Amino acid sequence: RLDLLSSKDWQEDPGPVYDCVVFYDGENYRAVVGDEADLRSTTPMASFAVERQYRPLGVLDQLNFGVNFYDSGKVLSLVVDSSPHGTHVAGIAAAAEGPDRNGVAPGAELVSLKIGEARMSGMETGGALTRALIEAIRLKCDVINMSYGEGDAVPNSGRFVKLAEELVWKHNIEFISSAGNNGPAITTTGSPGSTSTACYGIAAYASPAMAQALYSMPVSETDDGKLIYQGKEEFQGTTFTWSSVGPVADGSNGVNVMAPGGAIAPISNWCLAKTRLMNGTSMSSPHACGCVALLISACKAAGIAVSPARLRRAIENTALVLPGMSSVEQGAGMIQVDKAWEYLKRHKDNPHEDIYYDVKVGNAQRGVYLRQPHEASVENTFMVTVDPLWRREAEISQAQQESRLAFETQFTLETTSPDWITIPSHFVVLSGGRSFKIVVNPTELPPGLHTAKVIGRDASNPERGPIFTVPVVVAKPMEEKPYINLGQQSFAPAEVKRFFLTPCLGSTWMDVMIRDSREVDESASSAKLLALHTIQLLPHAAYRDFEKQEYIQLRPGSSKVISIPVEEGITTELCLARYWNTLGDTDINVEVQFRGIRPVPNRVSMLSSGGGSLIRVTSDLADETILPKANLSTWSTPIRPKGGATVTPLGARDVFPAPDRQIHELVLTYEFTQDDKGSFTPRVPALQGVLYESGFEGQLILVFDGEKKLLGTCDAWPSAVSAPKGKVVIRLQIRHDSPSKLEKMKDLPMWIERKLESSISLSVYPSKEALVLGSGNSKKQLLRKGNSAPVFFDEPAASKLPSACKPGDVLKGSFTIGAGDDSLPGSGKRPGGFPVSYVVGPKAEKAPSDPDPPEPEDKRTVDEKIQEAIRDLKVGQLSKLNKKEKDEGKFDELYNSLENDFPDHLPLLMAKLKYLDASEKRSEKLQEVVAAAEAVVTNISETDLALHFGKKSDSDDPVAVKERKEMKDKKSMLTEALARMALAYSDIVEEGEKFTETLKKLKEWVDIDSSDKSSDKYAQLVM
């Protein structure tokens, strides 16, 4: 049994096994679930929606589950949560556990719609998201909370966003969602909550009361409610440092309002605890959702019409604007239920409150956002279109249509920044919408972040507050320079400082140098936590694709250099923030150095037998040391789906209502053979990398082995799947309500990506001639400012490719140009490098192999053969002994006995050298290491080696072949002994001259400065 349990054949523990029996009792489907031999005592369970039944799977783990039935009882779903996150969120919104433990809206009825795929660590999937929207409509929910989200490449677009808009504007369901936990830099809000017009994006707020009660900050409260630390005002309400910040890339504000972003709330029983403190915009969102539920409940009780436009206007127009935060951080401010309720009652009879005004700037923007240097340095004119939108109804009366056609409202326009924004004073909106121009002139603004609004108010009823708003954001860059000294920066509590920089032409990375400017003093040695966050925005790319985020602990006098890749000419935000709960003075000095070695082109793509690839590298900013290197790290194989796939309609739970639209699926099947046990990542570039902005509903992947065992599940961002040797079957499901769109995907290829067991280093040469001849690899050199140099990358040798590689396969990796120096601050090269790929060509046909040359006649006697065999066996055991046996005496005893009989045997001498050099007491035995290395070197005739390798060896002569092998072994031992001797001398302070001499001698035999992978073992000597 012990052998069985310890066997490596176990891949994973499949967990407990339960028997499941489903039957129909005449009214409902029921299931009996249990792990006992006799199930008669187990209570049958109906769907949770029918009888609210749930129970734990086991007493010890307390994992509660409920059941659902689909396809007329053919599918039984055991529903469990994938994390305690959802329970915590639900508790904040609507827990009903008594006055002291209630959620925000304890009278609300909770409906749980699971979108997190347990097989993917709780990641949401497109299909689950769509089904959740359908169920919310079917169950006539009033408000949705979604504490999920991702960064998107294109805001306010995609299949899910369109469906969410229907949910809100057609079915009158409020959609509240988290803004994201990706701050403090701007334009980090997530989709769908903060990037979609249909949703509210909620930022996370930390109040002084939360700081004391939830987070136990050592502060005291003054009579006027201020919190102080060591006699100074030290904390006021703020958003959490990590709370995402607007605007959205298309100019929308991103954050609508903020709410408390932390709570001690219920968690799942399987956590074996009742409550837990969690924080995030996942917590602020249900706070706001509970507030919206209270308002909807009050409106229903008072007979006030409820619509998304009416509620949103009441909430945003009555939110409390807090000091010290911009509108892109807090939106309209802190949500206030009582003030919003008063607003709703005052304007309950105004039918125009149900009209939502859609604002577009230009063709598709939802606000003005100037960020790039050319935008922020000139006067800009924008056309703003305001379009009134009524509820999308399947049928409307003649009177309703006539009222909409006759719609006309006069607005007064105002701006919060009239010194740099010019607008008309009046504007009339008609039923078909109208446009007006605004002029934004940022030329006199100082560098930094500037936010403003253009506000439209009802001229006949200004008490309604802002009816529509055009957000205006200018992120004005500083003067373009290769070196910028930001000087000393002192941070107030929770303060965020933003610097907008323009990487100079030729910049490929920047070094940010941060030093704690406090004097070293034992009385003030506490670490200060700072957030560093940089972002560049590029078209059709999520913020995360060009982002660097790091939290830094600084002590007095300490410093840190962070190297960050950049794209030249694109505004880069350097955001530095004192963490929200960091106490005490925080002062730092900040410098920024733009650096770069610019490759043209900046990606290498090689074809088999294409003669390698040439790039030209230029140092535009300063002298830089270069040592080009390239490595291939992944191997991808394309596969096509099997034929015969058809587009089919899904079941009843996949019909989007009003009007009913049947969602269809296309399931593609792929098969391949796994030559060995290992992992791979299934990639579908046409679909993956997007979720909420995707044109399809999902791209769910299930991976099976040849016995139909599920091995893994993937979706928008696939991860590696482990598979045994043998057949692998992959099923890809694509969903959409348009069969014709799915038909076009029937031949969609998939790539099977594997990590190489060891990366393949590409040879790099300084010229075409050197590449063709295969000699003279590129060496470290100084590239002067303004100069360029050629770099030739050679394709990998066929012998280095994976044995299963086929023509058309692609190997990918990265290349770097900078030499880098661990003794200097910063990376010395662009972090992550640049992409390189190689397309595998046809394999060369093997020529008939020549017969091995005959072995030379062995003239040793039988006794000599036996003695040498015994010697070699003992030396081999000696080498193993030094790795396994801690008792030095045993090694010395065996070595001394062998040395007496074979004093000049090189493998024996090498065994002693390796033993001493690997000793835990090496630092005490450096002279012994040197002596052992010297013994090896003196027993090898360097003259004989040089003479031998200076002439061509006859590969047909068995004696010459044997001699060449012996000489190669001697050369290998010589270079290893010299390297170990040099390292020992380098650790003996007074032996610097001998180190230099030994290193020089080593260089006579090997090129330790080469970029070839074989020289990596000498890297420590080079340093």
PDB file of C-alpha atoms in Angstrom, residues 11-229:
ATOM      1  CA  GLN A  11      -1.197  12.449 -11.342  1.00  0.00           C
ATOM      2  CA  GLU A  12      -3.717  13.960  -8.983  1.00  0.00           C
ATOM      3  CA  ASP A  13      -6.164  13.115  -6.231  1.00  0.00           C
ATOM      4  CA  PRO A  14      -9.597  12.957  -7.903  1.00  0.00           C
ATOM      5  CA  GLY A  15     -11.276  13.629  -4.550  1.00  0.00           C
ATOM      6  CA  PRO A  16     -14.333  11.906  -3.082  1.00  0.00           C
ATOM      7  CA  VAL A  17     -16.796  10.017  -5.259  1.00  0.00           C
ATOM      8  CA  TYR A  18     -20.568  10.427  -4.876  1.00  0.00           C
ATOM      9  CA  ASP A  19     -23.461   8.428  -6.205  1.00  0.00           C
ATOM     10  CA  CYS A  20     -26.115  10.585  -7.890  1.00  0.00           C
ATOM     11  CA  VAL A  21     -29.629   9.345  -8.658  1.00  0.00           C
ATOM     12  CA  VAL A  22     -32.142  11.571 -10.480  1.00  0.00           C
ATOM     13  CA  PHE A  23     -35.877  10.891 -10.654  1.00  0.00           C
ATOM     14  CA  TYR A  24     -39.133  12.723 -11.362  1.00  0.00           C
ATOM     15  CA  ASP A  25     -41.731  12.648  -8.588  1.00  0.00           C
ATOM     16  CA  GLY A  26     -44.638  13.863 -10.743  1.00  0.00           C
ATOM     17  CA  GLU A  27     -44.051  17.543  -9.975  1.00  0.00           C
ATOM     18  CA  ASN A  28     -40.323  18.135  -9.760  1.00  0.00           C
ATOM     19  CA  TYR A  29     -37.051  16.483 -10.606  1.00  0.00           C
ATOM     20  CA  ARG A  30     -35.167  15.350  -7.525  1.00  0.00           C
ATOM     21  CA  ALA A  31     -31.678  14.069  -6.866  1.00  0.00           C
ATOM     22  CA  VAL A  32     -30.235  11.779  -4.233  1.00  0.00           C
ATOM     23  CA  VAL A  33     -26.535  12.530  -3.689  1.00  0.00           C
ATOM     24  CA  GLY A  34     -24.352  10.607  -1.276  1.00  0.00           C
ATOM     25  CA  ASP A  35     -21.228   8.550  -0.688  1.00  0.00           C
ATOM     26  CA  GLU A  36     -22.842   5.868   1.475  1.00  0.00           C
ATOM     27  CA  ALA A  37     -23.552   2.329   0.316  1.00  0.00           C
ATOM     28  CA  ASP A  38     -27.193   2.723   1.348  1.00  0.00           C
ATOM     29  CA  LEU A  39     -28.800   5.958   0.056  1.00  0.00           C
ATOM     30  CA  ARG A  40     -32.292   5.299   1.485  1.00  0.00           C
ATOM     31  CA  SER A  41     -31.700   7.643   4.417  1.00  0.00           C
ATOM     32  CA  THR A  42     -30.494  10.499   2.144  1.00  0.00           C
ATOM     33  CA  THR A  43     -33.086  13.222   1.581  1.00  0.00           C
ATOM     34  CA  PRO A  44     -33.893  13.816  -2.106  1.00  0.00           C
ATOM     35  CA  MET A  45     -33.247  17.401  -3.206  1.00  0.00           C
ATOM     36  CA  ALA A  46     -35.205  19.541  -5.633  1.00  0.00           C
ATOM     37  CA  SER A  47     -33.791  22.545  -7.495  1.00  0.00           C
ATOM     38  CA  PHE A  48     -32.779  25.266  -5.070  1.00  0.00           C
ATOM     39  CA  ALA A  49     -35.139  27.708  -6.781  1.00  0.00           C
ATOM     40  CA  VAL A  50     -38.070  25.396  -5.977  1.00  0.00           C
ATOM     41  CA  GLU A  51     -37.513  24.378  -2.352  1.00  0.00           C
ATOM     42  CA  ARG A  52     -34.351  26.271  -1.258  1.00  0.00           C
ATOM     43  CA  GLN A  53     -32.655  23.007  -0.289  1.00  0.00           C
ATOM     44  CA  TYR A  54     -28.924  22.805   0.343  1.00  0.00           C
ATOM     45  CA  ARG A  55     -26.640  20.720   2.545  1.00  0.00           C
ATOM     46  CA  PRO A  56     -22.919  20.019   3.048  1.00  0.00           C
ATOM     47  CA  LEU A  57     -21.180  17.306   1.102  1.00  0.00           C
ATOM     48  CA  GLY A  58     -19.303  16.352   4.252  1.00  0.00           C
ATOM     49  CA  VAL A  59     -19.353  17.149   7.958  1.00  0.00           C
ATOM     50  CA  LEU A  60     -15.708  18.109   8.226  1.00  0.00           C
ATOM     51  CA  ASP A  61     -15.364  20.271   5.120  1.00  0.00           C
ATOM     52  CA  GLN A  62     -18.829  21.931   5.315  1.00  0.00           C
ATOM     53  CA  LEU A  63     -18.956  22.478   1.538  1.00  0.00           C
ATOM     54  CA  ASN A  64     -22.591  23.326   0.894  1.00  0.00           C
ATOM     55  CA  PHE A  65     -24.205  22.465  -2.408  1.00  0.00           C
ATOM     56  CA  GLY A  66     -27.530  22.785  -4.140  1.00  0.00           C
ATOM     57  CA  VAL A  67     -28.841  21.130  -7.308  1.00  0.00           C
ATOM     58  CA  ASN A  68     -30.220  22.203 -10.655  1.00  0.00           C
ATOM     59  CA  PHE A  69     -31.678  20.099 -13.473  1.00  0.00           C
ATOM     60  CA  TYR A  70     -31.427  20.771 -17.220  1.00  0.00           C
ATOM     61  CA  ASP A  71     -32.595  19.136 -20.447  1.00  0.00           C
ATOM     62  CA  SER A  72     -35.594  17.386 -18.872  1.00  0.00           C
ATOM     63  CA  GLY A  73     -33.543  15.890 -16.081  1.00  0.00           C
ATOM     64  CA  LYS A  74     -30.786  14.545 -18.320  1.00  0.00           C
ATOM     65  CA  VAL A  75     -28.225  16.913 -16.752  1.00  0.00           C
ATOM     66  CA  LEU A  76     -27.767  17.179 -12.985  1.00  0.00           C
ATOM     67  CA  SER A  77     -25.709  20.147 -11.784  1.00  0.00           C
ATOM     68  CA  LEU A  78     -24.225  20.115  -8.284  1.00  0.00           C
ATOM     69  CA  VAL A  79     -23.746  23.804  -7.577  1.00  0.00           C
ATOM     70  CA  VAL A  80     -20.936  24.920  -5.268  1.00  0.00           C
ATOM     71  CA  ASP A  81     -19.059  28.169  -5.025  1.00  0.00           C
ATOM     72  CA  SER A  82     -15.509  28.423  -6.343  1.00  0.00           C
ATOM     73  CA  SER A  83     -14.407  30.883  -3.622  1.00  0.00           C
ATOM     74  CA  PRO A  84     -15.884  32.740  -0.622  1.00  0.00           C
ATOM     75  CA  HIS A  85     -15.869  35.937  -2.687  1.00  0.00           C
ATOM     76  CA  GLY A  86     -19.515  35.696  -3.790  1.00  0.00           C
ATOM     77  CA  THR A  87     -20.834  34.970  -0.292  1.00  0.00           C
ATOM     78  CA  HIS A  88     -18.924  37.947   1.090  1.00  0.00           C
ATOM     79  CA  VAL A  89     -20.287  40.204  -1.645  1.00  0.00           C
ATOM     80  CA  ALA A  90     -23.854  38.974  -1.095  1.00  0.00           C
ATOM     81  CA  GLY A  91     -23.532  39.577   2.647  1.00  0.00           C
ATOM     82  CA  ILE A  92     -22.498  43.189   2.116  1.00  0.00           C
ATOM     83  CA  ALA A  93     -25.437  43.825  -0.189  1.00  0.00           C
ATOM     84  CA  ALA A  94     -28.262  42.073   1.624  1.00  0.00           C
ATOM     85  CA  ALA A  95     -27.343  39.914   4.624  1.00  0.00           C
ATOM     86  CA  ALA A  96     -30.257  39.711   7.065  1.00  0.00           C
ATOM     87  CA  GLU A  97     -28.728  38.684  10.394  1.00  0.00           C
ATOM     88  CA  GLY A  98     -29.993  41.334  12.801  1.00  0.00           C
ATOM     89  CA  PRO A  99     -29.442  45.074  13.208  1.00  0.00           C
ATOM     90  CA  ASP A 100     -25.732  44.774  14.031  1.00  0.00           C
ATOM     91  CA  ARG A 101     -24.893  42.327  11.249  1.00  0.00           C
ATOM     92  CA  ASN A 102     -27.239  43.267   8.418  1.00  0.00           C
ATOM     93  CA  GLY A 103     -26.103  44.093   4.927  1.00  0.00           C
ATOM     94  CA  VAL A 104     -27.035  47.384   3.265  1.00  0.00           C
ATOM     95  CA  ALA A 105     -30.447  46.130   2.067  1.00  0.00           C
ATOM     96  CA  PRO A 106     -31.438  43.270   4.403  1.00  0.00           C
ATOM     97  CA  GLY A 107     -34.959  43.070   2.967  1.00  0.00           C
ATOM     98  CA  ALA A 108     -33.789  42.330  -0.564  1.00  0.00           C
ATOM     99  CA  GLU A 109     -34.161  38.870  -2.036  1.00  0.00           C
ATOM    100  CA  LEU A 110     -30.849  37.479  -3.244  1.00  0.00           C
ATOM    101  CA  VAL A 111     -30.472  35.494  -6.468  1.00  0.00           C
ATOM    102  CA  SER A 112     -27.102  33.828  -7.079  1.00  0.00           C
ATOM    103  CA  LEU A 113     -26.080  33.581 -10.741  1.00  0.00           C
ATOM    104  CA  LYS A 114     -22.738  31.821 -10.922  1.00  0.00           C
ATOM    105  CA  ILE A 115     -20.323  33.070 -13.614  1.00  0.00           C
ATOM    106  CA  GLY A 116     -17.037  31.817 -12.137  1.00  0.00           C
ATOM    107  CA  GLU A 117     -15.810  28.541 -13.641  1.00  0.00           C
ATOM    108  CA  ALA A 118     -14.540  26.383 -10.768  1.00  0.00           C
ATOM    109  CA  ARG A 119     -12.308  24.449 -13.178  1.00  0.00           C
ATOM    110  CA  MET A 120     -10.550  27.749 -14.003  1.00  0.00           C
ATOM    111  CA  SER A 121     -10.043  29.016 -10.427  1.00  0.00           C
ATOM    112  CA  GLY A 122     -13.262  31.034 -10.573  1.00  0.00           C
ATOM    113  CA  MET A 123     -12.541  32.871 -13.840  1.00  0.00           C
ATOM    114  CA  GLU A 124     -15.682  34.079 -15.593  1.00  0.00           C
ATOM    115  CA  THR A 125     -16.597  32.716 -19.032  1.00  0.00           C
ATOM    116  CA  GLY A 126     -18.545  34.307 -21.877  1.00  0.00           C
ATOM    117  CA  GLY A 127     -21.211  31.608 -21.890  1.00  0.00           C
ATOM    118  CA  ALA A 128     -21.807  31.873 -18.151  1.00  0.00           C
ATOM    119  CA  LEU A 129     -22.053  35.671 -18.380  1.00  0.00           C
ATOM    120  CA  THR A 130     -24.704  35.486 -21.097  1.00  0.00           C
ATOM    121  CA  ARG A 131     -26.708  32.854 -19.222  1.00  0.00           C
ATOM    122  CA  ALA A 132     -26.609  35.036 -16.094  1.00  0.00           C
ATOM    123  CA  LEU A 133     -28.100  37.979 -18.034  1.00  0.00           C
ATOM    124  CA  ILE A 134     -30.836  35.730 -19.441  1.00  0.00           C
ATOM    125  CA  GLU A 135     -31.713  34.416 -15.974  1.00  0.00           C
ATOM    126  CA  ALA A 136     -31.760  37.922 -14.480  1.00  0.00           C
ATOM    127  CA  ILE A 137     -34.328  38.937 -17.098  1.00  0.00           C
ATOM    128  CA  ARG A 138     -36.353  35.753 -16.671  1.00  0.00           C
ATOM    129  CA  LEU A 139     -36.480  36.157 -12.884  1.00  0.00           C
ATOM    130  CA  LYS A 140     -37.353  39.862 -13.224  1.00  0.00           C
ATOM    131  CA  CYS A 141     -34.455  40.998 -11.058  1.00  0.00           C
ATOM    132  CA  ASP A 142     -34.345  44.699 -10.203  1.00  0.00           C
ATOM    133  CA  VAL A 143     -30.604  45.192  -9.797  1.00  0.00           C
ATOM    134  CA  ILE A 144     -27.480  43.174 -10.583  1.00  0.00           C
ATOM    135  CA  ASN A 145     -24.193  43.330  -8.739  1.00  0.00           C
ATOM    136  CA  MET A 146     -21.126  42.047 -10.584  1.00  0.00           C
ATOM    137  CA  SER A 147     -17.875  42.100  -8.620  1.00  0.00           C
ATOM    138  CA  TYR A 148     -15.873  40.875 -11.566  1.00  0.00           C
ATOM    139  CA  GLY A 149     -14.094  42.497 -14.490  1.00  0.00           C
ATOM    140  CA  GLU A 150     -11.033  42.671 -16.727  1.00  0.00           C
ATOM    141  CA  GLY A 151      -9.129  45.314 -18.619  1.00  0.00           C
ATOM    142  CA  ASP A 152     -10.304  45.607 -22.215  1.00  0.00           C
ATOM    143  CA  ALA A 153      -8.680  46.533 -25.502  1.00  0.00           C
ATOM    144  CA  VAL A 154     -11.731  48.382 -26.863  1.00  0.00           C
ATOM    145  CA  PRO A 155     -14.095  49.990 -24.325  1.00  0.00           C
ATOM    146  CA  ASN A 156     -17.893  49.886 -24.531  1.00  0.00           C
ATOM    147  CA  SER A 157     -17.898  47.269 -27.288  1.00  0.00           C
ATOM    148  CA  GLY A 158     -18.362  43.552 -27.765  1.00  0.00           C
ATOM    149  CA  ARG A 159     -21.093  40.961 -27.557  1.00  0.00           C
ATOM    150  CA  PHE A 160     -21.535  41.067 -23.776  1.00  0.00           C
ATOM    151  CA  VAL A 161     -21.754  44.866 -23.683  1.00  0.00           C
ATOM    152  CA  LYS A 162     -24.527  44.863 -26.290  1.00  0.00           C
ATOM    153  CA  LEU A 163     -26.499  42.308 -24.269  1.00  0.00           C
ATOM    154  CA  ALA A 164     -25.921  44.291 -21.063  1.00  0.00           C
ATOM    155  CA  GLU A 165     -27.305  47.389 -22.768  1.00  0.00           C
ATOM    156  CA  GLU A 166     -30.470  45.471 -23.592  1.00  0.00           C
ATOM    157  CA  LEU A 167     -30.713  44.288 -19.999  1.00  0.00           C
ATOM    158  CA  VAL A 168     -30.540  47.893 -18.703  1.00  0.00           C
ATOM    159  CA  TRP A 169     -32.303  50.048 -21.288  1.00  0.00           C
ATOM    160  CA  LYS A 170     -34.893  47.513 -22.403  1.00  0.00           C
ATOM    161  CA  HIS A 171     -35.609  45.419 -19.304  1.00  0.00           C
ATOM    162  CA  ASN A 172     -35.122  48.142 -16.692  1.00  0.00           C
ATOM    163  CA  ILE A 173     -32.510  46.259 -14.638  1.00  0.00           C
ATOM    164  CA  GLU A 174     -29.814  48.275 -12.889  1.00  0.00           C
ATOM    165  CA  PHE A 175     -26.282  46.944 -13.455  1.00  0.00           C
ATOM    166  CA  ILE A 176     -23.728  47.749 -10.735  1.00  0.00           C
ATOM    167  CA  SER A 177     -20.134  46.581 -11.065  1.00  0.00           C
ATOM    168  CA  SER A 178     -16.681  47.006  -9.601  1.00  0.00           C
ATOM    169  CA  ALA A 179     -14.388  49.632 -11.091  1.00  0.00           C
ATOM    170  CA  GLY A 180     -11.328  47.397 -10.689  1.00  0.00           C
ATOM    171  CA  ASN A 181      -8.366  46.987  -8.350  1.00  0.00           C
ATOM    172  CA  ASN A 182      -5.701  48.120 -10.789  1.00  0.00           C
ATOM    173  CA  GLY A 183      -4.872  51.663  -9.632  1.00  0.00           C
ATOM    174  CA  PRO A 184      -3.423  54.082  -8.799  1.00  0.00           C
ATOM    175  CA  ALA A 185      -2.513  55.086 -12.386  1.00  0.00           C
ATOM    176  CA  ILE A 186      -5.240  56.640 -14.524  1.00  0.00           C
ATOM    177  CA  THR A 187      -7.158  54.725 -17.211  1.00  0.00           C
ATOM    178  CA  THR A 188      -7.069  51.450 -15.290  1.00  0.00           C
ATOM    179  CA  THR A 189     -10.790  50.842 -14.848  1.00  0.00           C
ATOM    180  CA  GLY A 190     -12.124  47.433 -15.808  1.00  0.00           C
ATOM    181  CA  SER A 191     -14.804  46.115 -18.106  1.00  0.00           C
ATOM    182  CA  PRO A 192     -17.727  45.900 -17.985  1.00  0.00           C
ATOM    183  CA  GLY A 193     -18.401  48.085 -14.930  1.00  0.00           C
ATOM    184  CA  SER A 194     -16.382  51.168 -15.716  1.00  0.00           C
ATOM    185  CA  THR A 195     -15.940  50.973 -19.465  1.00  0.00           C
ATOM    186  CA  SER A 196     -19.557  50.327 -20.487  1.00  0.00           C
ATOM    187  CA  THR A 197     -22.273  52.977 -20.584  1.00  0.00           C
ATOM    188  CA  ALA A 198     -24.896  50.527 -19.339  1.00  0.00           C
ATOM    189  CA  CYS A 199     -23.102  49.838 -16.044  1.00  0.00           C
ATOM    190  CA  TYR A 200     -22.137  51.769 -12.936  1.00  0.00           C
ATOM    191  CA  GLY A 201     -18.418  51.600 -12.098  1.00  0.00           C
ATOM    192  CA  ILE A 202     -17.899  51.817  -8.323  1.00  0.00           C
ATOM    193  CA  ALA A 203     -14.597  52.925  -6.773  1.00  0.00           C
ATOM    194  CA  ALA A 204     -13.458  51.739  -3.335  1.00  0.00           C
ATOM    195  CA  TYR A 205     -13.463  54.269  -0.488  1.00  0.00           C
ATOM    196  CA  ALA A 206     -11.766  54.027   2.922  1.00  0.00           C
ATOM    197  CA  SER A 207     -13.313  56.260   5.579  1.00  0.00           C
ATOM    198  CA  PRO A 208     -11.660  57.367   8.825  1.00  0.00           C
ATOM    199  CA  ALA A 209     -14.064  55.104  10.723  1.00  0.00           C
ATOM    200  CA  MET A 210     -13.021  52.127   8.577  1.00  0.00           C
ATOM    201  CA  ALA A 211      -9.348  52.933   9.196  1.00  0.00           C
ATOM    202  CA  GLN A 212      -9.896  52.675  12.934  1.00  0.00           C
ATOM    203  CA  ALA A 213     -12.458  49.885  13.218  1.00  0.00           C
ATOM    204  CA  LEU A 214     -11.583  47.554  10.330  1.00  0.00           C
ATOM    205  CA  TYR A 215      -7.873  48.156   9.814  1.00  0.00           C
ATOM    206  CA  SER A 216      -6.827  49.040  13.393  1.00  0.00           C
ATOM    207  CA  MET A 217      -4.679  51.984  12.348  1.00  0.00           C
ATOM    208  CA  PRO A 218      -2.940  53.525  15.413  1.00  0.00           C
ATOM    209  CA  VAL A 219      -4.639  56.893  15.081  1.00  0.00           C
ATOM    210  CA  SER A 220      -6.730  58.951  17.473  1.00  0.00           C
ATOM    211  CA  GLU A 221      -9.768  61.079  16.763  1.00  0.00           C
ATOM    212  CA  THR A 222      -9.971  64.770  17.630  1.00  0.00           C
ATOM    213  CA  ASP A 223     -13.100  66.595  18.721  1.00  0.00           C
ATOM    214  CA  ASP A 224     -13.776  67.735  15.160  1.00  0.00           C
ATOM    215  CA  GLY A 225     -13.482  64.188  13.768  1.00  0.00           C
ATOM    216  CA  LYS A 226      -9.945  64.341  12.396  1.00  0.00           C
ATOM    217  CA  LEU A 227      -7.570  61.418  12.806  1.00  0.00           C
ATOM    218  CA  ILE A 228      -4.079  62.223  14.031  1.00  0.00           C
ATOM    219  CA  TYR A 229      -0.854  60.244  14.352  1.00  0.00           C
TER     220      TYR A 229
END
